[in-house]
Amino acid sequence: MQSLRMIENWPVPTAAAAVVRGDGTLAGAHGPVDQRFPLASVTKPLAAYAALVAYEEGAVELDEPAGPEGATVRHLLAHTSGLAFDEHRSMAEPGTRRLYSNAGFEVLGDHIAKATEMPFDEYLRQAVLEPLGMTATELAGSPARDGVSTVADLARFASELQAPRLLHPATVAEATAVVHPGLSGILPGYGHKRPNNWGLGFEIRDAKSPHWTGSSSSPRTFGHFGQSGTFLWVDPGAARGAGAACVALTDRAFGPWAVEAWPPFTDAVLAELSAAG
């Protein structure tokens, strides 16, 4: 895909990207796709997927208590537990505000580790990474931000998100639809959003503007970006409804360069997919 060559002009030392079609096949890739990069918050969708596997296996229930009083696994996944951004203290009643929380995902990891009697990084490996062949991916610390992976591995995950094998499609559909709709909150790097809609571990684009995806991205687009200059999005409405996903990893921290570079890149990817039919 010619649009992927746009990463050569990004002001970063190294970048790699790939596009995966809705049927799970690779549409194109560019750059060192086997180089490992810190994921930062792109770790969260992987952690969320492991939590959903634990749910389908019966180890946890989405509405069982977890975290602060009144909160559940669902609240932790949807950033509505009331926990602060990076502190294990409550800032709001569960379900009343969208408080983006690394602490919430750390509590979630601890909860699943206890329920499965297995360290969370090992559960993630056995439940998600190994079955998908993501051999270059590991979690070395917080489930909120300490993943390391490659574009090649995340392309496998992007394929799974569009053509699920590890989870029932209905579970993925629930995870990528709005949970606790209408809540406002901060989208890191982009300010206050009304509403700031999320699914279970996945941000939902809706009509947010400005946004890290493209102006032509459908409102149903879901995914995550990371402060290490990384992103993964899935657009179910891309390419005339055929759907597509894109992964991009870099070794430069998120900042104004990304705010400027990412949306036109996404628009170019979507335009090329649409032209191809």
PDB file of C-alpha atoms in Angstrom:
ATOM      1  CA  MET A   1       0.000   0.000   0.000  1.00  0.00           C
ATOM      2  CA  GLN A   2       1.460   3.327  -1.104  1.00  0.00           C
ATOM      3  CA  SER A   3      -0.210   5.208   1.759  1.00  0.00           C
ATOM      4  CA  LEU A   4       1.931   3.345   4.279  1.00  0.00           C
ATOM      5  CA  ARG A   5       5.035   5.027   2.874  1.00  0.00           C
ATOM      6  CA  MET A   6       3.863   8.244   4.529  1.00  0.00           C
ATOM      7  CA  ILE A   7       5.523   7.019   7.736  1.00  0.00           C
ATOM      8  CA  GLU A   8       8.885   7.717   6.067  1.00  0.00           C
ATOM      9  CA  ASN A   9       8.100  11.433   6.483  1.00  0.00           C
ATOM     10  CA  TRP A  10       7.179  11.244  10.153  1.00  0.00           C
ATOM     11  CA  PRO A  11       9.710  13.064  12.400  1.00  0.00           C
ATOM     12  CA  VAL A  12      10.664   9.873  14.242  1.00  0.00           C
ATOM     13  CA  PRO A  13      13.834   7.763  14.286  1.00  0.00           C
ATOM     14  CA  THR A  14      11.962   4.561  13.406  1.00  0.00           C
ATOM     15  CA  ALA A  15       8.401   3.706  12.399  1.00  0.00           C
ATOM     16  CA  ALA A  16       6.587   0.639  11.118  1.00  0.00           C
ATOM     17  CA  ALA A  17       2.974   0.149  10.083  1.00  0.00           C
ATOM     18  CA  ALA A  18       0.566  -2.424   8.697  1.00  0.00           C
ATOM     19  CA  VAL A  19      -3.021  -2.596   7.463  1.00  0.00           C
ATOM     20  CA  VAL A  20      -5.223  -5.647   7.980  1.00  0.00           C
ATOM     21  CA  ARG A  21      -8.419  -6.233   6.021  1.00  0.00           C
ATOM     22  CA  GLY A  22     -11.724  -7.095   7.623  1.00  0.00           C
ATOM     23  CA  ASP A  23     -11.312 -10.756   6.739  1.00  0.00           C
ATOM     24  CA  GLY A  24      -8.073 -10.845   8.721  1.00  0.00           C
ATOM     25  CA  THR A  25      -5.660 -10.829   5.779  1.00  0.00           C
ATOM     26  CA  LEU A  26      -2.725  -8.432   5.499  1.00  0.00           C
ATOM     27  CA  ALA A  27      -3.331  -5.579   3.038  1.00  0.00           C
ATOM     28  CA  GLY A  28       0.160  -4.131   3.352  1.00  0.00           C
ATOM     29  CA  ALA A  29       3.064  -3.357   5.658  1.00  0.00           C
ATOM     30  CA  HIS A  30       5.996  -0.961   5.695  1.00  0.00           C
ATOM     31  CA  GLY A  31       9.055  -0.466   7.875  1.00  0.00           C
ATOM     32  CA  PRO A  32      10.740  -2.855  10.314  1.00  0.00           C
ATOM     33  CA  VAL A  33       7.638  -4.876  11.223  1.00  0.00           C
ATOM     34  CA  ASP A  34       9.632  -7.303  13.396  1.00  0.00           C
ATOM     35  CA  GLN A  35      11.263  -4.590  15.540  1.00  0.00           C
ATOM     36  CA  ARG A  36      10.020  -4.504  19.109  1.00  0.00           C
ATOM     37  CA  PHE A  37       8.632  -1.217  20.418  1.00  0.00           C
ATOM     38  CA  PRO A  38       7.236  -0.183  23.831  1.00  0.00           C
ATOM     39  CA  LEU A  39       3.456  -0.015  23.433  1.00  0.00           C
ATOM     40  CA  ALA A  40       2.549   2.299  26.328  1.00  0.00           C
ATOM     41  CA  SER A  41      -1.268   2.358  26.501  1.00  0.00           C
ATOM     42  CA  VAL A  42      -1.723   0.168  23.422  1.00  0.00           C
ATOM     43  CA  THR A  43      -1.058  -2.473  26.097  1.00  0.00           C
ATOM     44  CA  LYS A  44      -4.602  -1.907  27.407  1.00  0.00           C
ATOM     45  CA  PRO A  45      -6.496  -3.574  24.508  1.00  0.00           C
ATOM     46  CA  LEU A  46      -4.320  -6.677  24.943  1.00  0.00           C
ATOM     47  CA  ALA A  47      -4.992  -6.710  28.680  1.00  0.00           C
ATOM     48  CA  ALA A  48      -8.701  -6.183  28.045  1.00  0.00           C
ATOM     49  CA  TYR A  49      -8.787  -9.088  25.618  1.00  0.00           C
ATOM     50  CA  ALA A  50      -7.236 -11.347  28.248  1.00  0.00           C
ATOM     51  CA  ALA A  51      -9.893 -10.179  30.713  1.00  0.00           C
ATOM     52  CA  LEU A  52     -12.596 -11.086  28.212  1.00  0.00           C
ATOM     53  CA  VAL A  53     -11.086 -14.541  27.736  1.00  0.00           C
ATOM     54  CA  ALA A  54     -11.194 -14.946  31.527  1.00  0.00           C
ATOM     55  CA  TYR A  55     -14.850 -13.910  31.386  1.00  0.00           C
ATOM     56  CA  GLU A  56     -15.699 -16.460  28.685  1.00  0.00           C
ATOM     57  CA  GLU A  57     -13.797 -19.149  30.591  1.00  0.00           C
ATOM     58  CA  GLY A  58     -15.911 -18.422  33.662  1.00  0.00           C
ATOM     59  CA  ALA A  59     -13.023 -17.214  35.823  1.00  0.00           C
ATOM     60  CA  VAL A  60     -14.637 -13.793  36.283  1.00  0.00           C
ATOM     61  CA  GLU A  61     -17.966 -12.108  35.595  1.00  0.00           C
ATOM     62  CA  LEU A  62     -18.143  -8.641  34.083  1.00  0.00           C
ATOM     63  CA  ASP A  63     -20.468  -7.425  36.811  1.00  0.00           C
ATOM     64  CA  GLU A  64     -18.719  -8.968  39.810  1.00  0.00           C
ATOM     65  CA  PRO A  65     -17.174  -6.590  42.373  1.00  0.00           C
ATOM     66  CA  ALA A  66     -13.626  -5.467  41.573  1.00  0.00           C
ATOM     67  CA  GLY A  67     -11.661  -2.411  42.649  1.00  0.00           C
ATOM     68  CA  PRO A  68     -13.190   0.340  44.799  1.00  0.00           C
ATOM     69  CA  GLU A  69     -16.498  -0.158  46.578  1.00  0.00           C
ATOM     70  CA  GLY A  70     -19.364  -0.372  44.126  1.00  0.00           C
ATOM     71  CA  ALA A  71     -17.112  -0.979  41.108  1.00  0.00           C
ATOM     72  CA  THR A  72     -17.031  -4.060  38.893  1.00  0.00           C
ATOM     73  CA  VAL A  73     -14.801  -5.655  36.267  1.00  0.00           C
ATOM     74  CA  ARG A  74     -16.924  -3.844  33.668  1.00  0.00           C
ATOM     75  CA  HIS A  75     -16.277  -0.490  35.338  1.00  0.00           C
ATOM     76  CA  LEU A  76     -12.525  -1.110  35.376  1.00  0.00           C
ATOM     77  CA  LEU A  77     -12.479  -2.015  31.681  1.00  0.00           C
ATOM     78  CA  ALA A  78     -14.599   1.013  30.736  1.00  0.00           C
ATOM     79  CA  HIS A  79     -12.662   3.590  32.812  1.00  0.00           C
ATOM     80  CA  THR A  80     -15.732   4.235  34.957  1.00  0.00           C
ATOM     81  CA  SER A  81     -14.544   2.746  38.257  1.00  0.00           C
ATOM     82  CA  GLY A  82     -13.829   6.200  39.689  1.00  0.00           C
ATOM     83  CA  LEU A  83     -10.131   5.444  40.233  1.00  0.00           C
ATOM     84  CA  ALA A  84      -7.648   8.232  39.568  1.00  0.00           C
ATOM     85  CA  PHE A  85      -5.357   8.302  36.538  1.00  0.00           C
ATOM     86  CA  ASP A  86      -2.201   6.932  38.145  1.00  0.00           C
ATOM     87  CA  GLU A  87      -3.170   6.607  41.806  1.00  0.00           C
ATOM     88  CA  HIS A  88      -5.082   3.883  43.595  1.00  0.00           C
ATOM     89  CA  ARG A  89      -7.605   6.291  45.102  1.00  0.00           C
ATOM     90  CA  SER A  90     -11.233   6.948  44.243  1.00  0.00           C
ATOM     91  CA  MET A  91     -12.165  10.247  42.605  1.00  0.00           C
ATOM     92  CA  ALA A  92     -15.831   9.546  41.802  1.00  0.00           C
ATOM     93  CA  GLU A  93     -18.640   7.078  42.357  1.00  0.00           C
ATOM     94  CA  PRO A  94     -18.445   4.125  39.938  1.00  0.00           C
ATOM     95  CA  GLY A  95     -20.393   4.683  36.731  1.00  0.00           C
ATOM     96  CA  THR A  96     -20.684   8.468  37.075  1.00  0.00           C
ATOM     97  CA  ARG A  97     -17.596   9.758  35.218  1.00  0.00           C
ATOM     98  CA  ARG A  98     -15.172   8.571  32.555  1.00  0.00           C
ATOM     99  CA  LEU A  99     -11.876   8.816  34.436  1.00  0.00           C
ATOM    100  CA  TYR A 100      -9.159   7.333  32.247  1.00  0.00           C
ATOM    101  CA  SER A 101      -7.193   5.211  34.694  1.00  0.00           C
ATOM    102  CA  ASN A 102      -3.945   3.295  34.519  1.00  0.00           C
ATOM    103  CA  ALA A 103      -4.576   2.351  38.129  1.00  0.00           C
ATOM    104  CA  GLY A 104      -7.860   0.765  37.102  1.00  0.00           C
ATOM    105  CA  PHE A 105      -6.128  -1.586  34.678  1.00  0.00           C
ATOM    106  CA  GLU A 106      -3.572  -2.490  37.342  1.00  0.00           C
ATOM    107  CA  VAL A 107      -6.397  -3.369  39.726  1.00  0.00           C
ATOM    108  CA  LEU A 108      -8.007  -5.356  36.900  1.00  0.00           C
ATOM    109  CA  GLY A 109      -4.792  -7.300  36.326  1.00  0.00           C
ATOM    110  CA  ASP A 110      -4.523  -8.112  40.019  1.00  0.00           C
ATOM    111  CA  HIS A 111      -8.172  -9.209  40.118  1.00  0.00           C
ATOM    112  CA  ILE A 112      -7.754 -11.583  37.172  1.00  0.00           C
ATOM    113  CA  ALA A 113      -4.481 -12.932  38.557  1.00  0.00           C
ATOM    114  CA  LYS A 114      -6.258 -13.844  41.783  1.00  0.00           C
ATOM    115  CA  ALA A 115      -9.247 -15.357  39.966  1.00  0.00           C
ATOM    116  CA  THR A 116      -7.103 -17.464  37.629  1.00  0.00           C
ATOM    117  CA  GLU A 117      -4.402 -18.248  40.228  1.00  0.00           C
ATOM    118  CA  MET A 118      -1.806 -17.110  37.696  1.00  0.00           C
ATOM    119  CA  PRO A 119       0.296 -13.938  37.323  1.00  0.00           C
ATOM    120  CA  PHE A 120      -1.456 -11.649  34.879  1.00  0.00           C
ATOM    121  CA  ASP A 121       1.449 -11.501  32.434  1.00  0.00           C
ATOM    122  CA  GLU A 122       1.437 -15.308  32.261  1.00  0.00           C
ATOM    123  CA  TYR A 123      -2.344 -15.420  31.827  1.00  0.00           C
ATOM    124  CA  LEU A 124      -2.086 -12.887  28.999  1.00  0.00           C
ATOM    125  CA  ARG A 125       0.581 -15.017  27.351  1.00  0.00           C
ATOM    126  CA  GLN A 126      -1.420 -18.241  27.598  1.00  0.00           C
ATOM    127  CA  ALA A 127      -4.839 -16.744  26.842  1.00  0.00           C
ATOM    128  CA  VAL A 128      -4.010 -14.338  24.007  1.00  0.00           C
ATOM    129  CA  LEU A 129      -0.395 -14.111  22.878  1.00  0.00           C
ATOM    130  CA  GLU A 130       0.441 -17.783  22.354  1.00  0.00           C
ATOM    131  CA  PRO A 131      -2.832 -18.724  20.611  1.00  0.00           C
ATOM    132  CA  LEU A 132      -2.383 -15.819  18.163  1.00  0.00           C
ATOM    133  CA  GLY A 133       1.292 -16.563  17.513  1.00  0.00           C
ATOM    134  CA  MET A 134       2.384 -13.262  19.052  1.00  0.00           C
ATOM    135  CA  THR A 135       5.769 -14.645  20.079  1.00  0.00           C
ATOM    136  CA  ALA A 136       7.562 -11.275  20.129  1.00  0.00           C
ATOM    137  CA  THR A 137       5.058  -9.700  22.534  1.00  0.00           C
ATOM    138  CA  GLU A 138       5.379  -9.599  26.303  1.00  0.00           C
ATOM    139  CA  LEU A 139       4.066  -7.762  29.309  1.00  0.00           C
ATOM    140  CA  ALA A 140       6.885  -6.640  31.587  1.00  0.00           C
ATOM    141  CA  GLY A 141       5.048  -4.779  34.328  1.00  0.00           C
ATOM    142  CA  SER A 142       1.781  -2.848  34.406  1.00  0.00           C
ATOM    143  CA  PRO A 143      -1.185  -4.153  32.354  1.00  0.00           C
ATOM    144  CA  ALA A 144      -1.906  -0.491  31.636  1.00  0.00           C
ATOM    145  CA  ARG A 145       1.290   0.439  29.828  1.00  0.00           C
ATOM    146  CA  ASP A 146       4.213  -1.999  29.952  1.00  0.00           C
ATOM    147  CA  GLY A 147       3.652  -4.150  26.879  1.00  0.00           C
ATOM    148  CA  VAL A 148       6.307  -4.572  24.191  1.00  0.00           C
ATOM    149  CA  SER A 149       5.427  -5.817  20.711  1.00  0.00           C
ATOM    150  CA  THR A 150       5.993  -5.619  16.968  1.00  0.00           C
ATOM    151  CA  VAL A 151       3.842  -4.503  14.069  1.00  0.00           C
ATOM    152  CA  ALA A 152       3.793  -8.086  12.807  1.00  0.00           C
ATOM    153  CA  ASP A 153       2.412  -9.321  16.130  1.00  0.00           C
ATOM    154  CA  LEU A 154      -0.146  -6.527  16.487  1.00  0.00           C
ATOM    155  CA  ALA A 155      -1.321  -7.216  12.941  1.00  0.00           C
ATOM    156  CA  ARG A 156      -2.226 -10.685  14.200  1.00  0.00           C
ATOM    157  CA  PHE A 157      -4.173  -9.095  17.037  1.00  0.00           C
ATOM    158  CA  ALA A 158      -5.880  -6.709  14.585  1.00  0.00           C
ATOM    159  CA  SER A 159      -6.900  -9.751  12.559  1.00  0.00           C
ATOM    160  CA  GLU A 160      -8.368 -11.356  15.682  1.00  0.00           C
ATOM    161  CA  LEU A 161     -10.364  -8.225  16.497  1.00  0.00           C
ATOM    162  CA  GLN A 162     -12.037  -8.340  13.085  1.00  0.00           C
ATOM    163  CA  ALA A 163     -12.406 -12.112  12.701  1.00  0.00           C
ATOM    164  CA  PRO A 164     -12.427 -13.456  16.284  1.00  0.00           C
ATOM    165  CA  ARG A 165     -11.222 -16.947  17.076  1.00  0.00           C
ATOM    166  CA  LEU A 166     -10.422 -16.647  20.783  1.00  0.00           C
ATOM    167  CA  LEU A 167     -13.698 -14.975  21.753  1.00  0.00           C
ATOM    168  CA  HIS A 168     -17.284 -15.244  20.603  1.00  0.00           C
ATOM    169  CA  PRO A 169     -18.039 -12.451  18.102  1.00  0.00           C
ATOM    170  CA  ALA A 170     -20.821 -11.229  20.396  1.00  0.00           C
ATOM    171  CA  THR A 171     -18.290 -10.644  23.179  1.00  0.00           C
ATOM    172  CA  VAL A 172     -16.061  -8.624  20.855  1.00  0.00           C
ATOM    173  CA  ALA A 173     -19.100  -6.661  19.662  1.00  0.00           C
ATOM    174  CA  GLU A 174     -19.988  -5.823  23.273  1.00  0.00           C
ATOM    175  CA  ALA A 175     -16.396  -4.797  24.034  1.00  0.00           C
ATOM    176  CA  THR A 176     -16.271  -2.453  21.047  1.00  0.00           C
ATOM    177  CA  ALA A 177     -19.645  -0.796  21.647  1.00  0.00           C
ATOM    178  CA  VAL A 178     -20.212   2.077  24.061  1.00  0.00           C
ATOM    179  CA  VAL A 179     -20.363   1.125  27.738  1.00  0.00           C
ATOM    180  CA  HIS A 180     -22.036   3.621  30.101  1.00  0.00           C
ATOM    181  CA  PRO A 181     -22.898   6.024  27.236  1.00  0.00           C
ATOM    182  CA  GLY A 182     -22.941   9.773  27.619  1.00  0.00           C
ATOM    183  CA  LEU A 183     -20.243  10.142  30.259  1.00  0.00           C
ATOM    184  CA  SER A 184     -17.795  12.980  29.731  1.00  0.00           C
ATOM    185  CA  GLY A 185     -14.104  12.916  30.524  1.00  0.00           C
ATOM    186  CA  ILE A 186     -10.555  13.608  29.418  1.00  0.00           C
ATOM    187  CA  LEU A 187      -9.143  11.876  26.341  1.00  0.00           C
ATOM    188  CA  PRO A 188      -5.390  11.993  27.105  1.00  0.00           C
ATOM    189  CA  GLY A 189      -3.642  14.363  24.722  1.00  0.00           C
ATOM    190  CA  TYR A 190      -6.913  15.716  23.291  1.00  0.00           C
ATOM    191  CA  GLY A 191      -8.689  17.335  26.202  1.00  0.00           C
ATOM    192  CA  HIS A 192     -12.221  17.114  27.561  1.00  0.00           C
ATOM    193  CA  LYS A 193     -14.775  15.239  25.458  1.00  0.00           C
ATOM    194  CA  ARG A 194     -18.575  15.349  25.793  1.00  0.00           C
ATOM    195  CA  PRO A 195     -19.218  12.490  25.602  1.00  0.00           C
ATOM    196  CA  ASN A 196     -16.002  10.512  25.992  1.00  0.00           C
ATOM    197  CA  ASN A 197     -17.334   7.137  24.944  1.00  0.00           C
ATOM    198  CA  TRP A 198     -15.447   3.870  25.485  1.00  0.00           C
ATOM    199  CA  GLY A 199     -16.089   0.174  25.239  1.00  0.00           C
ATOM    200  CA  LEU A 200     -14.426  -2.508  27.344  1.00  0.00           C
ATOM    201  CA  GLY A 201     -10.780  -1.545  27.005  1.00  0.00           C
ATOM    202  CA  PHE A 202     -11.242   0.122  23.619  1.00  0.00           C
ATOM    203  CA  GLU A 203     -11.810   3.803  22.900  1.00  0.00           C
ATOM    204  CA  ILE A 204     -14.774   4.498  20.581  1.00  0.00           C
ATOM    205  CA  ARG A 205     -14.255   7.313  18.101  1.00  0.00           C
ATOM    206  CA  ASP A 206     -17.868   8.507  17.686  1.00  0.00           C
ATOM    207  CA  ALA A 207     -17.861  12.217  16.731  1.00  0.00           C
ATOM    208  CA  LYS A 208     -14.832  13.255  18.793  1.00  0.00           C
ATOM    209  CA  SER A 209     -12.879  16.128  17.262  1.00  0.00           C
ATOM    210  CA  PRO A 210      -9.993  16.597  17.241  1.00  0.00           C
ATOM    211  CA  HIS A 211      -9.047  12.942  17.346  1.00  0.00           C
ATOM    212  CA  TRP A 212      -6.035  10.752  16.655  1.00  0.00           C
ATOM    213  CA  THR A 213      -7.819   8.836  13.861  1.00  0.00           C
ATOM    214  CA  GLY A 214      -8.826  10.415  10.543  1.00  0.00           C
ATOM    215  CA  SER A 215     -11.557  12.817   9.521  1.00  0.00           C
ATOM    216  CA  SER A 216     -12.949  10.040   7.314  1.00  0.00           C
ATOM    217  CA  SER A 217     -12.838   7.398  10.057  1.00  0.00           C
ATOM    218  CA  SER A 218     -16.290   6.035  10.795  1.00  0.00           C
ATOM    219  CA  PRO A 219     -17.886   6.781  14.192  1.00  0.00           C
ATOM    220  CA  ARG A 220     -17.721   3.028  14.905  1.00  0.00           C
ATOM    221  CA  THR A 221     -13.906   3.060  14.796  1.00  0.00           C
ATOM    222  CA  PHE A 222     -12.357   1.662  17.952  1.00  0.00           C
ATOM    223  CA  GLY A 223      -8.831   1.166  19.233  1.00  0.00           C
ATOM    224  CA  HIS A 224      -6.173   2.857  21.334  1.00  0.00           C
ATOM    225  CA  PHE A 225      -3.086   5.016  21.084  1.00  0.00           C
ATOM    226  CA  GLY A 226      -0.068   5.119  23.361  1.00  0.00           C
ATOM    227  CA  GLN A 227       2.180   7.832  24.728  1.00  0.00           C
ATOM    228  CA  SER A 228       5.159   6.010  23.202  1.00  0.00           C
ATOM    229  CA  GLY A 229       3.961   7.114  19.738  1.00  0.00           C
ATOM    230  CA  THR A 230       1.887   4.024  18.936  1.00  0.00           C
ATOM    231  CA  PHE A 231      -1.654   3.267  17.799  1.00  0.00           C
ATOM    232  CA  LEU A 232      -4.028   0.546  16.696  1.00  0.00           C
ATOM    233  CA  TRP A 233      -7.430   1.273  15.188  1.00  0.00           C
ATOM    234  CA  VAL A 234     -10.157  -0.900  13.694  1.00  0.00           C
ATOM    235  CA  ASP A 235     -12.682   0.775  11.396  1.00  0.00           C
ATOM    236  CA  PRO A 236     -15.648  -1.549  10.746  1.00  0.00           C
ATOM    237  CA  GLY A 237     -16.950   0.928   8.166  1.00  0.00           C
ATOM    238  CA  ALA A 238     -13.717   1.273   6.175  1.00  0.00           C
ATOM    239  CA  ALA A 239     -13.347   0.354   2.506  1.00  0.00           C
ATOM    240  CA  ARG A 240     -17.042   0.607   1.665  1.00  0.00           C
ATOM    241  CA  GLY A 241     -18.091  -1.369   4.696  1.00  0.00           C
ATOM    242  CA  ALA A 242     -15.539  -4.153   4.290  1.00  0.00           C
ATOM    243  CA  GLY A 243     -13.695  -3.072   7.414  1.00  0.00           C
ATOM    244  CA  ALA A 244      -9.990  -2.655   8.070  1.00  0.00           C
ATOM    245  CA  ALA A 245      -7.472  -2.133  10.851  1.00  0.00           C
ATOM    246  CA  CYS A 246      -4.186  -0.278  11.063  1.00  0.00           C
ATOM    247  CA  VAL A 247      -1.220  -0.562  13.423  1.00  0.00           C
ATOM    248  CA  ALA A 248       1.627   1.957  13.664  1.00  0.00           C
ATOM    249  CA  LEU A 249       4.544   1.808  16.101  1.00  0.00           C
ATOM    250  CA  THR A 250       7.312   4.384  16.533  1.00  0.00           C
ATOM    251  CA  ASP A 251      10.166   5.146  18.903  1.00  0.00           C
ATOM    252  CA  ARG A 252       9.241   8.772  19.563  1.00  0.00           C
ATOM    253  CA  ALA A 253       6.889   9.824  22.366  1.00  0.00           C
ATOM    254  CA  PHE A 254       3.419  11.067  21.413  1.00  0.00           C
ATOM    255  CA  GLY A 255       3.274  14.821  20.958  1.00  0.00           C
ATOM    256  CA  PRO A 256       2.303  17.571  18.501  1.00  0.00           C
ATOM    257  CA  TRP A 257       4.054  15.672  15.698  1.00  0.00           C
ATOM    258  CA  ALA A 258       1.583  12.786  16.112  1.00  0.00           C
ATOM    259  CA  VAL A 259      -1.440  15.072  16.387  1.00  0.00           C
ATOM    260  CA  GLU A 260      -0.386  16.516  13.012  1.00  0.00           C
ATOM    261  CA  ALA A 261       0.776  13.337  11.254  1.00  0.00           C
ATOM    262  CA  TRP A 262      -1.630  10.589  12.264  1.00  0.00           C
ATOM    263  CA  PRO A 263      -5.021  11.841  10.965  1.00  0.00           C
ATOM    264  CA  PRO A 264      -3.897  12.488   7.341  1.00  0.00           C
ATOM    265  CA  PHE A 265      -2.099   9.150   7.375  1.00  0.00           C
ATOM    266  CA  THR A 266      -5.294   7.384   8.447  1.00  0.00           C
ATOM    267  CA  ASP A 267      -7.313   9.272   5.830  1.00  0.00           C
ATOM    268  CA  ALA A 268      -4.828   8.218   3.127  1.00  0.00           C
ATOM    269  CA  VAL A 269      -5.034   4.580   4.240  1.00  0.00           C
ATOM    270  CA  LEU A 270      -8.826   4.657   4.177  1.00  0.00           C
ATOM    271  CA  ALA A 271      -8.887   6.377   0.763  1.00  0.00           C
ATOM    272  CA  GLU A 272      -6.575   3.737  -0.707  1.00  0.00           C
ATOM    273  CA  LEU A 273      -8.678   0.933   0.741  1.00  0.00           C
ATOM    274  CA  SER A 274     -11.839   2.506  -0.629  1.00  0.00           C
ATOM    275  CA  ALA A 275     -10.319   2.959  -4.089  1.00  0.00           C
ATOM    276  CA  ALA A 276      -9.289  -0.690  -4.100  1.00  0.00           C
ATOM    277  CA  GLY A 277     -12.853  -1.715  -3.357  1.00  0.00           C
TER     278      GLY A 277
END
